[in-house]
Tab-separated table of C-alpha atoms in Angstrom:
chain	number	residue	atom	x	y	z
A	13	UNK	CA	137.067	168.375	238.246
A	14	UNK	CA	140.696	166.636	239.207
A	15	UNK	CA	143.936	168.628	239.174
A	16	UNK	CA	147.162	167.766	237.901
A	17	UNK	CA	149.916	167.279	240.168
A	18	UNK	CA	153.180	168.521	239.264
A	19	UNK	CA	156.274	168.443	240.987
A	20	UNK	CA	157.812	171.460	242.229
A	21	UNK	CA	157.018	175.052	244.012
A	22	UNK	CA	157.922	176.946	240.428
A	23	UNK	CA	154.627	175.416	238.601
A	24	UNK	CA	151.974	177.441	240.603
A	25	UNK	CA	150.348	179.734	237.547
A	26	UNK	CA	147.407	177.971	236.571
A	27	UNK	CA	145.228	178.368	233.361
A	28	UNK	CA	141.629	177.595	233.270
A	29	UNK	CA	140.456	175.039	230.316
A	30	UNK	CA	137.299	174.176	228.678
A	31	UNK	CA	136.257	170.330	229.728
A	32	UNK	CA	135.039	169.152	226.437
A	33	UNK	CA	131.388	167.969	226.970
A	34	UNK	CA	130.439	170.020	230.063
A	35	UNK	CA	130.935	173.549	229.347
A	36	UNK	CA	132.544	174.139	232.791
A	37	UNK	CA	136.028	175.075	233.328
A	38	UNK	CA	138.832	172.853	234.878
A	39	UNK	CA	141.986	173.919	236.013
A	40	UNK	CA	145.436	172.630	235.240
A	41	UNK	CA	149.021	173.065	235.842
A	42	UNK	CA	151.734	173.059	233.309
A	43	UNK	CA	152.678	169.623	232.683
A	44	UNK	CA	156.325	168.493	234.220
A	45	UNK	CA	156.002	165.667	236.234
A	46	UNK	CA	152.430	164.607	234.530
A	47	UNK	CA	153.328	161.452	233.776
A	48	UNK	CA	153.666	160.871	237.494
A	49	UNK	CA	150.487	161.361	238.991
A	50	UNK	CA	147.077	163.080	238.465
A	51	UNK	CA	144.905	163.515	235.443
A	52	UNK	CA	142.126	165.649	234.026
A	53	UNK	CA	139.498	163.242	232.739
A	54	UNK	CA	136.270	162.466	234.652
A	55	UNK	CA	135.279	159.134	235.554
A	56	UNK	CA	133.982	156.827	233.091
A	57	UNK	CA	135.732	157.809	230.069
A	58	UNK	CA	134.916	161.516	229.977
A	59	UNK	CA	137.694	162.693	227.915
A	60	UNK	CA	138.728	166.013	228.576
A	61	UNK	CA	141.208	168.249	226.016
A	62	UNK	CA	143.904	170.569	228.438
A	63	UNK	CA	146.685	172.356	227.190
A	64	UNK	CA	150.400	171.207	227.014
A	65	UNK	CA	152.581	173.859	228.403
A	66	UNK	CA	155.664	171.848	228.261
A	67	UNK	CA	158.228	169.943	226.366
A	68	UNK	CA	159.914	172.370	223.996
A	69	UNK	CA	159.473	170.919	220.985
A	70	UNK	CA	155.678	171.652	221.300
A	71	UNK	CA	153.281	174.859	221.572
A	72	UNK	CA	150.044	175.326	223.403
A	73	UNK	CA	147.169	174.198	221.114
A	74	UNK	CA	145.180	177.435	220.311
A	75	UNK	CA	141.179	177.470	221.871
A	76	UNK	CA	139.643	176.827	218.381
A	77	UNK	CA	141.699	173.602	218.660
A	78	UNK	CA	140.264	172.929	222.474
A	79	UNK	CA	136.581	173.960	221.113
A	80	UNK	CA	136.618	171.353	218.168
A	81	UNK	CA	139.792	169.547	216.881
A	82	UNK	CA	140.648	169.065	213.200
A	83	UNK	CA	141.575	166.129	211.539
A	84	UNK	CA	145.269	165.291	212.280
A	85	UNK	CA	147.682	166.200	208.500
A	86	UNK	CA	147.420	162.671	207.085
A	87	UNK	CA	149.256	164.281	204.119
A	88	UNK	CA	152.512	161.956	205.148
A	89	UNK	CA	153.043	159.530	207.730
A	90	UNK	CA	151.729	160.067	211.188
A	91	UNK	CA	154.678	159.776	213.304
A	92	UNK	CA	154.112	158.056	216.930
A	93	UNK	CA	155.402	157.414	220.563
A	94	UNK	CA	154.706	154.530	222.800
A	95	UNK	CA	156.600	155.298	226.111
A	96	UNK	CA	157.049	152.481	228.892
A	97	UNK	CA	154.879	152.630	231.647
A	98	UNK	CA	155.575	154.452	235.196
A	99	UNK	CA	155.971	152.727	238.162
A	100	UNK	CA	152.463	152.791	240.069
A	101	UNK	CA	150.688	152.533	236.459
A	102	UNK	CA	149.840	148.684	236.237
A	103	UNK	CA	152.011	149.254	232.823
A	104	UNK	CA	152.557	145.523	231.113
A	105	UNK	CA	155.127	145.306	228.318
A	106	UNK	CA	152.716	143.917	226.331
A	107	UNK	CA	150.506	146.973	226.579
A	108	UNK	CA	152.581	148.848	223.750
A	109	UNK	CA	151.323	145.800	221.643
A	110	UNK	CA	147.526	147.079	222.299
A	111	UNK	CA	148.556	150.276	221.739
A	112	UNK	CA	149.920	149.512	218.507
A	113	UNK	CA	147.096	147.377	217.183
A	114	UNK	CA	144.623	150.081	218.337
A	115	UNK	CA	146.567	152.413	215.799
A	116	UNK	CA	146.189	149.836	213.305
A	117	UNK	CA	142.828	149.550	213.567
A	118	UNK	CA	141.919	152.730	212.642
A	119	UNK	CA	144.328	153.025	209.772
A	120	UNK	CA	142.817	149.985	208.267
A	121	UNK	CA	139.755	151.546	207.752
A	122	UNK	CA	141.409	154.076	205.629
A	123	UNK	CA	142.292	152.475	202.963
A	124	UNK	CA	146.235	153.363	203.235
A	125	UNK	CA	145.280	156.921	203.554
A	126	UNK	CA	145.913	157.147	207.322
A	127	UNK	CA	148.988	155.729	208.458
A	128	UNK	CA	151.114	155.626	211.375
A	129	UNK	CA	155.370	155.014	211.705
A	130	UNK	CA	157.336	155.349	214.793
A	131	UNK	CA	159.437	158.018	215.972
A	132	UNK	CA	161.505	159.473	218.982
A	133	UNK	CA	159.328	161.325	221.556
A	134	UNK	CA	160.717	164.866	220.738
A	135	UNK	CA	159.053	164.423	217.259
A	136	UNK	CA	156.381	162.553	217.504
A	137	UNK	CA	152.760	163.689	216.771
A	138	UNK	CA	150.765	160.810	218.729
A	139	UNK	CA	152.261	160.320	222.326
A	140	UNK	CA	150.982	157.611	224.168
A	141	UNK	CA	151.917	157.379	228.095
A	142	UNK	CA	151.211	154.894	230.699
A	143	UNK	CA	150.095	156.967	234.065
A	144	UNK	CA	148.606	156.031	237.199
A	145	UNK	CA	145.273	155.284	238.003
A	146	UNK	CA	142.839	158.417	239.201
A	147	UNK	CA	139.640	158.448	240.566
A	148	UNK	CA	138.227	155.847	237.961
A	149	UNK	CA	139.280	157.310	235.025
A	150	UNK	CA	140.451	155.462	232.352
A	151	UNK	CA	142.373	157.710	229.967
A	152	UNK	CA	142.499	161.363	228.616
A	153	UNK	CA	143.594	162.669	225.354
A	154	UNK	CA	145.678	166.157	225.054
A	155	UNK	CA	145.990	168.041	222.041
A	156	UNK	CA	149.402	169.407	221.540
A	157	UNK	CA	151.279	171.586	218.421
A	158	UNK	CA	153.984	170.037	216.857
A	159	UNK	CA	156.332	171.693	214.622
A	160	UNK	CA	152.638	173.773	213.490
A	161	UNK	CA	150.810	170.452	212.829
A	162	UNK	CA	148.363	169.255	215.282
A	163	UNK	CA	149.025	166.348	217.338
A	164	UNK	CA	148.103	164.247	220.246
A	165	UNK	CA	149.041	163.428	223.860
A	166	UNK	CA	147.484	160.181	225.405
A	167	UNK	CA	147.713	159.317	228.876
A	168	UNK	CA	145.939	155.527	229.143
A	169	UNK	CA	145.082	154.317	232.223
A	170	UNK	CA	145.878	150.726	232.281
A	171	UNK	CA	145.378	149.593	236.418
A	172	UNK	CA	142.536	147.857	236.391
A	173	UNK	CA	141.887	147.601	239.719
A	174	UNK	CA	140.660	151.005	240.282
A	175	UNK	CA	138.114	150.924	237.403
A	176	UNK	CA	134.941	149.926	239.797
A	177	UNK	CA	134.145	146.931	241.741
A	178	UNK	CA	132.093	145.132	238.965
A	179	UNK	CA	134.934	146.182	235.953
A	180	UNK	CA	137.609	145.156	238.668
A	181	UNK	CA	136.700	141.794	239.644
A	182	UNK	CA	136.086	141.309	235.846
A	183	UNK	CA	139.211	141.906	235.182
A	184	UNK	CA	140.903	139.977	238.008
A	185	UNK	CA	138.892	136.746	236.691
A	186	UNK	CA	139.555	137.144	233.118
A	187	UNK	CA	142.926	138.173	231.291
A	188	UNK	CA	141.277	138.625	228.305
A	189	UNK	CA	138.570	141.410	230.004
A	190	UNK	CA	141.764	143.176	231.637
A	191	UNK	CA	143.063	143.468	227.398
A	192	UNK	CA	139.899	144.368	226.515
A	193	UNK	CA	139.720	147.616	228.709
A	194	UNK	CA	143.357	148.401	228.071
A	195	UNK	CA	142.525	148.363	224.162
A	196	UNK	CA	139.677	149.886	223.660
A	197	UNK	CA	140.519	152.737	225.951
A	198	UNK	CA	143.445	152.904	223.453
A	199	UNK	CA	141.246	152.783	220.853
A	200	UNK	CA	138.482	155.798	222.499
A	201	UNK	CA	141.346	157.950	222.915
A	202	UNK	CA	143.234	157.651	219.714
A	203	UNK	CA	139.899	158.272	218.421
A	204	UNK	CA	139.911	161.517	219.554
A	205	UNK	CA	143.586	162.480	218.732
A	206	UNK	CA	142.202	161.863	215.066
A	207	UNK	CA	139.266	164.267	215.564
A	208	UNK	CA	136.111	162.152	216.388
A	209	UNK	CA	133.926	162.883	219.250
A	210	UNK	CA	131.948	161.362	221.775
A	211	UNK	CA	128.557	159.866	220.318
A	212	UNK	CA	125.296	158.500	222.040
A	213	UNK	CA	125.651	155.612	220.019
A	214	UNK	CA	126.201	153.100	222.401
A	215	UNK	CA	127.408	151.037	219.387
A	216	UNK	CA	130.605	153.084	218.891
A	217	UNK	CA	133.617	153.516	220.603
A	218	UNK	CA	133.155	156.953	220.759
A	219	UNK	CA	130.232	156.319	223.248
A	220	UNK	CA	130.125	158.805	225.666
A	221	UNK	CA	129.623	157.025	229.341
A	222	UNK	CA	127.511	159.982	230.323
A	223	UNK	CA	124.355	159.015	228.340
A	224	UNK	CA	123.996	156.128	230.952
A	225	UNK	CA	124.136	152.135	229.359
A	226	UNK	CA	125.414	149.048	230.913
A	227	UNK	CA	129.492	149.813	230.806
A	228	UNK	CA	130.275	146.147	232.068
A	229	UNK	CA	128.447	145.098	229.281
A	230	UNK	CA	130.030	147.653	226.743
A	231	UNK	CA	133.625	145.655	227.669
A	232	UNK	CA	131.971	142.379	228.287
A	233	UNK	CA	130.612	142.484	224.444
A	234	UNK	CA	133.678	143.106	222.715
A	235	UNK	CA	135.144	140.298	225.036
A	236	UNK	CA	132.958	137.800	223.616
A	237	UNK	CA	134.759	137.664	220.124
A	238	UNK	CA	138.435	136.577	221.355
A	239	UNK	CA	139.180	133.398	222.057
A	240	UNK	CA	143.252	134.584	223.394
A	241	UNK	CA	145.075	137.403	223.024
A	242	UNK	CA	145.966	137.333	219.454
A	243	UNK	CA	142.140	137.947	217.982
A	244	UNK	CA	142.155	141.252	219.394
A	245	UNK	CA	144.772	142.520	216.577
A	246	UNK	CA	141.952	141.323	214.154
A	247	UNK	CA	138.951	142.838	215.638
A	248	UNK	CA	138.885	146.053	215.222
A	249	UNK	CA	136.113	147.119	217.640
A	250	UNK	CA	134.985	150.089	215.654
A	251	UNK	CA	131.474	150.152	214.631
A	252	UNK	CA	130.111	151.326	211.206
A	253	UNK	CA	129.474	154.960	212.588
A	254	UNK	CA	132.981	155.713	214.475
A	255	UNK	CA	134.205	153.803	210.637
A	256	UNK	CA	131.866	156.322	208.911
A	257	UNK	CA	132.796	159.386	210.636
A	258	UNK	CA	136.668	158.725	210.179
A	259	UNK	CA	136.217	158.843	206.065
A	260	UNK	CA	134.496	161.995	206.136
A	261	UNK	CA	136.907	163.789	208.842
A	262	UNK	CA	139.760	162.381	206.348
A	263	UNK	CA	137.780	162.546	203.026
A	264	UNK	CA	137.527	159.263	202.007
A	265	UNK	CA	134.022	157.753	200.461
């Protein structure tokens, strides 16, 4: 388990968490400086849930939300963030573009019924931030209350270089492999803000790293439908399963 730093001798209470997946608990310290260091998730993808305990327009998420998360109120618009990246984070300015086709993505397979608009930070349900590299992970998903509606924290991950030797010199060769990892990270982790979780279908973007599988490979496949940049806001990269379990979390047929 990884700690997150925070800044400052006044954040020293500490709350233990579940680690979704493992059963075991983590421990982390209420968020002030988070998007400046440190993270909860384990290497390769493990996505952990941890509770925001700070930012005033948002509550701690209850346990029955940490224990299994609901579907996100697609009654009206989901409202979203995409904040710049922070220095140390291998943040491009073109990553918000990823970010934003990831979202689109998954609302296309909706059929209009899931869809996302953007919004300040103080209001915004989905919060995506770009944060340092940690210990191989590549990103982490918080849920957080808003206003009493569920919604979504996501810290992504983007440097590269810190991913592995094999998924690092990958990346270094090939632009194209470096946007593939960036994306579908985006694409995992929005995945669970909207209440899917890990699979052993190696298949799915939910795929949980854990069951073993070839993870250059898992990138490398994906990779080998764009020809540049641009294909990636047409292939979706969701497989008939995570497609299938997002119409029955949100009630479509």
């Amino acid at each position: 388990h990884a700690r997150v730093d925070v800044a400052g001798p006044d954040d020293a209470r500490e709350h233990a968490i579940e680690v979704a997946g493992l059963g075991a608990p983590s421990r982390v310290f209420p968020r002030r400086l988070i998007r400046l260091g440190g993270g909860v998730a384990l290497a390769a993808a493990i996505v952990t849930t941890s509770v925001n305990l700070h930012a005033q327009d948002t509550t701690p998420a209850s346990a029955p939300e940490l224990a299994l998360l609901a579907p996100l109120d697609a009654s009206e618009p989901v409202t979203y963030f995409i904040a710049t990246g922070v220095p140390g984070s291998q943040y491009r300015a073109t990553d918000a573009e990823l970010a934003r086709w990831a979202l689109a993505a998954w609302s296309g397979r909706t059929d209009g019924a899931l869809q996302f608009v953007p919004a300040p930070e103080d209001s915004a349900m989905l919060r995506i931030y770009w944060v340092p590299a940690n210990f191989g992970q590549y990103g982490e998903m918080r849920p957080i209350v808003v206003d009493g509606k569920r919604g979504a924290e996501l810290y992504i991950r983007p440097d590269t270089d810190a991913l592995g030797g094999a998924i690092a010199a990958r990346a270094r060769d090939d632009a194209l492999y470096r946007e593939t990892i960036v994306y579908l990270t985006c694409l995992h982790e929005l995945g669970h803000a909207l209440g899917l979780s890990h699979t052993a279908a190696f298949d799915d973007i939910m795929y949980f790293f854990g069951y073993g599988g070839d993870i250059v490979e898992y990138f490398d496949r994906y990779r080998r439908v764009l020809q540049s940049r641009d294909d990636i806001a047409g292939q979706a990269g969701l497989s008939a399963g995570d497609v299938a379990t997002l119409r029955a979390l949100y009630g479509l047929r």
